[in-house]
Amino acid sequence: MDDWTIGAPKGESDCSGEQQHSSANRTDRHRHSTPAFDETVTNVLSFDLEHWHSATLISEHITSPDDRIEESVRRVLEILDAHNVTATFFTVGEIAREYPGLIGRIADKGHEVASHGDTHTPLSDLDRRTFKAELKRSSDAIERVTGTSPEGFRAPNFSLEPTTAWAAQTLAAAGFAYDASIFPIQTPMYGVSSAPVRPYRFHPEQPFTSCDGRSGTSASLVELPAAVFHPWFRLPVAGGFYGRVLPRELLEAGIRNLNRRGAPAILYFHPWEFNPDVPTTGLPWHKRFVSFHGIDGLGEKLGTILDSFAFDTAEAAVATVEADGFRETDSHERRTQI
């Protein structure tokens, strides 16, 4: 186990436990198209699909929002079609109920539709009972439209943290195969700075600790952490604000840094980040900067990245973790590739 896979906090148990579930029946249909992580790594492209005005940072300032969701999603689908890429849309349940045709079009194009909760409420504002209800409403809404229950979940605002670690047990009990809620760096808004930086298996009672390579493990979930540049230099390169503000060359360097160690980069964006027509007036300048700066050029930036690297859905990456694991580089490679 190396700096890429080690989890926190240290000194915990060996990941053994009795609580587990099988997700094999939910991922077998994707195994045939999953690339091996030997020479070419396939990264994960995802979009968090909620109303632009429900973003945690700005929601309190929006009183009369314009609805831009169909226009924003159309722009994203055009980019994906142009580059022949499939992606995962972590979708809020209320969006699936309000726009079943839109979610149906996403699924019909071969994209994965996963859960982003039901009302875009961070885990810190929920408890076990209300989170369980959110998951069920979200899953039911998505399955009603797509015919398939979602395999994956991403918490709004990356809010799976030590104070909300209980949510992993609720996910496992609900039958989810993977989570994508951990940002392995501490920011002013979210993050777990000592979590592994590459996809890993974990036991529901220890979501920030990798069980990969441990004997006697009963890990039942896979975590897909948002991409950072390196475990020793955890600069976010995952997308969102960082994707809009950081130079494309730096984002690409971070992706290459992960890929040459056999790890996929997990990227995320929001459809409204590709729509310059989303109104930004009436917001404090710093929140307007964090939420909207760089929108005008993001489509072109993402298109160039899609031309340079391979991308697929989150569930395809999970199938690879479960079937093959990730290629580990030896200690010499790790020292020389930093």
Coordinates of C-alpha atoms in Angstrom, one line a residue:
M1 CA 0.0 0.0 0.0
D2 CA 1.4 3.4 -1.0
D3 CA 0.6 7.1 -0.7
W4 CA -2.0 6.8 -3.4
T5 CA -4.1 4.2 -1.6
I6 CA -3.5 4.8 2.1
G7 CA -6.6 6.1 3.9
A8 CA -7.3 7.9 7.1
P9 CA -7.5 7.9 10.0
K10 CA -4.5 5.6 10.6
G11 CA -4.6 2.9 13.2
E12 CA -8.1 1.7 12.5
S13 CA -9.2 -1.9 12.1
D14 CA -8.4 -4.1 9.1
C15 CA -11.7 -3.2 7.3
S16 CA -13.3 -6.6 8.3
G17 CA -16.9 -6.6 9.1
E18 CA -20.2 -8.3 8.5
Q19 CA -22.2 -5.7 6.7
Q20 CA -21.9 -6.1 3.0
H21 CA -23.9 -6.3 -0.2
S22 CA -23.2 -7.7 -3.7
S23 CA -23.3 -5.3 -6.6
A24 CA -22.2 -7.9 -9.2
N25 CA -25.6 -8.1 -10.7
R26 CA -25.6 -4.3 -11.2
T27 CA -22.3 -4.1 -13.0
D28 CA -21.9 -7.2 -15.1
R29 CA -23.6 -5.6 -18.0
H30 CA -20.7 -3.1 -18.2
R31 CA -17.8 -5.4 -17.8
H32 CA -17.5 -6.3 -21.5
S33 CA -16.7 -2.7 -22.5
T34 CA -14.4 -1.7 -19.6
P35 CA -10.8 -1.0 -20.6
A36 CA -7.9 -2.5 -18.6
F37 CA -5.8 -0.1 -16.5
D38 CA -2.4 -1.2 -17.9
E39 CA -1.2 1.0 -20.8
T40 CA -4.2 3.3 -21.3
V41 CA -6.3 4.5 -18.4
T42 CA -9.9 5.5 -18.9
N43 CA -10.9 8.5 -16.8
V44 CA -14.4 9.3 -15.4
L45 CA -16.4 12.3 -16.6
S46 CA -19.4 13.3 -14.5
F47 CA -21.9 16.1 -14.2
D48 CA -23.9 17.1 -11.2
L49 CA -27.4 17.8 -12.5
E50 CA -29.3 20.3 -10.3
H51 CA -30.8 23.7 -10.8
W52 CA -28.1 26.4 -11.0
H53 CA -29.8 28.4 -8.3
S54 CA -29.7 25.5 -5.9
A55 CA -25.9 25.6 -5.6
T56 CA -25.1 25.8 -1.9
L57 CA -22.9 28.9 -2.2
I58 CA -25.5 31.1 -3.9
S59 CA -28.9 29.6 -3.2
E60 CA -29.7 32.1 -0.4
H61 CA -29.2 35.1 -2.8
I62 CA -31.5 33.9 -5.5
T63 CA -35.2 34.9 -5.2
S64 CA -36.6 34.7 -8.7
P65 CA -34.5 32.2 -10.7
D66 CA -34.7 31.7 -14.4
D67 CA -34.9 28.0 -15.3
R68 CA -32.0 27.2 -17.6
I69 CA -31.6 23.4 -17.1
E70 CA -32.8 22.1 -20.5
E71 CA -30.6 24.6 -22.4
S72 CA -27.6 23.9 -20.2
V73 CA -27.9 20.1 -20.6
R74 CA -28.4 20.5 -24.3
R75 CA -25.0 22.3 -24.5
V76 CA -23.3 19.5 -22.5
L77 CA -24.9 16.7 -24.6
E78 CA -23.6 18.5 -27.8
I79 CA -20.1 18.5 -26.4
L80 CA -20.3 14.8 -25.5
D81 CA -21.8 13.8 -28.9
A82 CA -19.1 15.8 -30.7
H83 CA -16.3 13.8 -28.9
N84 CA -18.2 10.5 -28.7
V85 CA -17.9 10.3 -24.9
T86 CA -20.3 8.8 -22.4
A87 CA -20.5 10.3 -18.9
T88 CA -22.3 10.0 -15.6
F89 CA -25.0 12.5 -14.6
F90 CA -25.5 12.6 -10.9
T91 CA -29.1 13.8 -10.9
V92 CA -31.2 15.3 -8.2
G93 CA -34.5 13.4 -7.8
E94 CA -36.6 16.5 -8.2
I95 CA -35.1 17.1 -11.6
A96 CA -36.0 13.6 -12.7
R97 CA -39.6 14.3 -11.7
E98 CA -39.8 17.8 -13.2
Y99 CA -38.0 16.9 -16.5
P100 CA -38.5 13.2 -17.2
G101 CA -38.1 13.7 -20.9
L102 CA -34.7 15.4 -20.4
I103 CA -33.4 12.6 -18.2
G104 CA -34.8 10.0 -20.6
R105 CA -32.8 11.7 -23.4
I106 CA -29.6 11.5 -21.3
A107 CA -30.1 7.8 -20.7
D108 CA -31.1 7.1 -24.3
K109 CA -27.7 8.5 -25.4
G110 CA -25.9 5.8 -23.3
H111 CA -25.0 8.1 -20.4
E112 CA -25.3 6.8 -16.8
V113 CA -27.9 8.5 -14.5
A114 CA -26.8 8.3 -10.9
S115 CA -28.2 9.8 -7.7
H116 CA -27.3 13.3 -6.4
G117 CA -29.9 13.1 -3.6
D118 CA -33.5 14.2 -4.0
T119 CA -33.4 17.9 -3.1
H120 CA -29.7 18.8 -3.3
T121 CA -29.5 18.9 0.5
P122 CA -26.0 18.4 2.0
L123 CA -25.5 15.4 4.3
S124 CA -24.7 17.8 7.2
D125 CA -28.4 18.9 7.0
L126 CA -29.7 15.4 7.1
D127 CA -29.8 12.5 9.6
R128 CA -30.0 8.7 8.9
R129 CA -33.7 8.7 8.6
T130 CA -34.0 11.7 6.3
F131 CA -31.1 10.6 4.2
K132 CA -32.6 7.2 3.7
A133 CA -35.8 8.9 2.5
E134 CA -33.9 11.2 0.2
L135 CA -32.1 8.1 -1.4
K136 CA -35.4 6.3 -1.9
R137 CA -37.2 9.2 -3.5
S138 CA -34.2 9.9 -5.7
S139 CA -33.8 6.3 -6.8
D140 CA -37.5 5.9 -7.4
A141 CA -37.6 9.0 -9.6
I142 CA -34.6 7.9 -11.6
E143 CA -35.8 4.4 -12.1
R144 CA -39.2 5.5 -13.1
V145 CA -37.6 7.4 -16.0
T146 CA -34.7 5.2 -17.0
G147 CA -36.0 1.8 -16.0
T148 CA -32.8 1.3 -14.0
S149 CA -32.1 1.9 -10.3
P150 CA -29.0 4.1 -9.9
E151 CA -25.8 2.3 -8.9
G152 CA -23.9 5.4 -7.7
F153 CA -24.3 8.4 -5.4
R154 CA -22.6 11.8 -5.0
A155 CA -23.5 13.9 -2.0
P156 CA -24.3 17.6 -2.7
N157 CA -21.3 19.8 -2.0
F158 CA -19.1 16.7 -1.5
S159 CA -20.5 16.5 2.0
L160 CA -19.4 13.0 3.0
E161 CA -16.9 14.0 5.7
P162 CA -16.0 12.6 9.2
T163 CA -19.1 14.1 10.7
T164 CA -21.3 12.5 8.2
A165 CA -19.5 9.2 7.7
W166 CA -22.7 7.4 8.9
A167 CA -24.1 8.0 5.4
A168 CA -21.9 5.3 3.9
Q169 CA -23.7 2.7 5.9
T170 CA -27.0 4.0 4.6
L171 CA -25.7 3.8 1.0
A172 CA -24.6 0.2 1.5
A173 CA -27.9 -0.8 3.1
A174 CA -29.7 0.7 0.1
G175 CA -27.7 -1.4 -2.3
F176 CA -25.5 1.2 -4.0
A177 CA -22.4 0.0 -5.6
Y178 CA -20.3 3.1 -5.3
D179 CA -19.9 6.6 -3.9
A180 CA -18.3 9.7 -5.5
S181 CA -18.7 12.1 -2.6
I182 CA -15.2 12.5 -1.2
F183 CA -12.9 15.3 -2.1
P184 CA -9.4 14.3 -0.8
I185 CA -8.3 17.8 0.1
Q186 CA -9.6 20.1 2.8
T187 CA -11.2 23.3 1.3
P188 CA -13.2 26.0 3.1
M189 CA -16.4 24.3 2.1
Y190 CA -15.6 20.5 2.1
G191 CA -13.0 17.8 1.9
V192 CA -11.1 15.0 3.7
S193 CA -7.5 15.8 3.4
S194 CA -6.1 12.3 4.3
A195 CA -8.5 10.2 2.2
P196 CA -7.0 8.1 -0.6
V197 CA -6.6 10.0 -3.9
R198 CA -7.3 7.0 -6.2
P199 CA -10.5 4.8 -6.4
Y200 CA -10.6 2.3 -3.6
R201 CA -12.8 -0.3 -1.9
F202 CA -14.1 0.5 1.6
H203 CA -16.1 -0.9 4.4
P204 CA -19.2 1.2 5.1
E205 CA -18.0 1.9 8.7
Q206 CA -14.7 3.3 7.4
P207 CA -15.4 5.3 4.2
F208 CA -12.1 7.1 4.3
T209 CA -9.9 4.0 4.6
S210 CA -8.9 1.8 1.6
C211 CA -9.5 -1.9 2.0
D212 CA -7.7 -2.8 -1.2
G213 CA -5.0 -5.4 -0.7
R214 CA -6.1 -6.3 2.8
S215 CA -6.9 -9.9 3.7
G216 CA -10.1 -10.8 5.4
T217 CA -11.8 -7.8 3.9
S218 CA -15.6 -7.4 3.5
A219 CA -15.6 -4.1 1.7
S220 CA -18.9 -3.5 0.0
L221 CA -18.5 -0.1 -1.7
V222 CA -16.1 1.6 -4.1
E223 CA -15.2 5.2 -3.7
L224 CA -14.3 7.4 -6.6
P225 CA -12.6 10.5 -5.1
A226 CA -12.4 13.7 -7.0
A227 CA -9.1 14.2 -8.8
V228 CA -6.1 15.9 -7.2
F229 CA -2.7 16.5 -8.6
H230 CA -0.7 14.3 -6.3
P231 CA -1.0 12.9 -2.7
W232 CA 1.8 15.2 -1.6
F233 CA 0.5 18.2 -3.5
R234 CA -3.3 17.9 -3.3
L235 CA -4.2 20.7 -5.8
P236 CA -7.7 20.0 -7.1
V237 CA -7.8 19.3 -10.8
A238 CA -11.3 17.7 -10.7
G239 CA -13.3 20.3 -12.6
G240 CA -16.0 22.7 -11.4
F241 CA -14.5 25.9 -10.1
Y242 CA -11.0 24.5 -10.5
G243 CA -11.7 23.4 -14.1
R244 CA -12.9 26.9 -14.9
V245 CA -10.1 28.9 -13.2
L246 CA -7.0 26.7 -13.6
P247 CA -5.1 26.7 -16.9
R248 CA -6.0 23.7 -19.1
E249 CA -2.3 22.7 -19.2
L250 CA -2.3 22.3 -15.5
L251 CA -5.5 20.2 -15.5
E252 CA -4.0 18.0 -18.2
A253 CA -0.8 17.6 -16.2
G254 CA -2.8 16.5 -13.2
I255 CA -4.7 13.9 -15.3
R256 CA -1.5 12.6 -16.7
N257 CA 0.1 12.4 -13.3
L258 CA -2.8 10.1 -12.1
N259 CA -2.9 8.1 -15.3
R260 CA 0.8 7.1 -15.4
R261 CA 0.3 5.6 -12.0
G262 CA -2.7 3.5 -13.3
A263 CA -5.3 5.7 -11.6
P264 CA -8.2 7.4 -13.4
A265 CA -9.0 11.1 -12.9
I266 CA -12.5 11.6 -11.6
L267 CA -13.8 14.9 -13.1
Y268 CA -17.0 16.7 -12.3
F269 CA -18.8 19.7 -13.8
H270 CA -22.3 21.2 -13.7
P271 CA -24.3 21.7 -16.9
W272 CA -24.9 25.4 -16.0
E273 CA -21.2 26.0 -16.1
F274 CA -21.4 25.6 -19.9
N275 CA -24.2 28.2 -20.3
P276 CA -23.1 31.8 -20.4
D277 CA -26.8 32.8 -20.4
V278 CA -27.2 31.9 -16.8
P279 CA -27.8 35.2 -14.9
T280 CA -25.1 36.2 -12.4
T281 CA -26.3 39.6 -11.3
G282 CA -27.3 40.3 -7.7
L283 CA -24.6 38.1 -6.2
P284 CA -21.7 39.1 -3.9
W285 CA -18.6 39.5 -6.1
H286 CA -16.6 36.7 -4.5
K287 CA -19.5 34.2 -4.8
R288 CA -20.1 35.3 -8.4
F289 CA -16.4 34.7 -9.1
V290 CA -16.4 31.2 -7.5
S291 CA -19.6 30.1 -9.1
F292 CA -19.3 31.6 -12.6
H293 CA -15.8 32.8 -13.5
G294 CA -14.5 31.1 -16.6
I295 CA -17.9 29.9 -18.0
D296 CA -17.3 31.4 -21.4
G297 CA -14.3 29.2 -22.2
L298 CA -15.2 26.0 -20.4
G299 CA -16.7 24.2 -23.3
E300 CA -13.7 24.6 -25.5
K301 CA -11.4 23.7 -22.6
L302 CA -13.3 20.5 -21.9
G303 CA -13.4 19.6 -25.6
T304 CA -9.6 19.8 -25.8
I305 CA -9.3 17.6 -22.7
L306 CA -11.7 15.0 -24.2
D307 CA -9.5 14.9 -27.3
S308 CA -6.4 14.2 -25.2
F309 CA -7.6 11.6 -22.8
A310 CA -10.0 8.6 -22.7
F311 CA -13.2 9.1 -20.6
D312 CA -16.2 6.9 -19.7
T313 CA -18.9 6.6 -17.0
A314 CA -18.4 6.1 -13.3
E315 CA -20.0 2.7 -13.3
A316 CA -17.5 1.5 -16.0
A317 CA -14.6 2.5 -13.6
V318 CA -16.3 0.7 -10.8
A319 CA -16.6 -2.5 -12.8
T320 CA -12.9 -2.3 -13.4
V321 CA -12.2 -1.9 -9.7
E322 CA -14.3 -4.9 -8.9
A323 CA -13.0 -7.1 -11.8
D324 CA -9.3 -6.2 -12.0
G325 CA -8.3 -3.6 -9.5
F326 CA -5.8 -0.9 -10.6
R327 CA -2.3 -1.4 -11.8
E328 CA 0.2 -0.6 -9.0
T329 CA 3.5 1.0 -10.0
D330 CA 6.6 -0.2 -8.1
S331 CA 8.4 2.0 -5.5
H332 CA 11.0 3.1 -8.0
E333 CA 8.3 4.4 -10.4
R334 CA 6.6 6.2 -7.6
R335 CA 9.7 8.0 -6.6
T336 CA 10.7 9.0 -10.2
Q337 CA 7.2 10.0 -11.4
I338 CA 6.4 12.6 -8.8

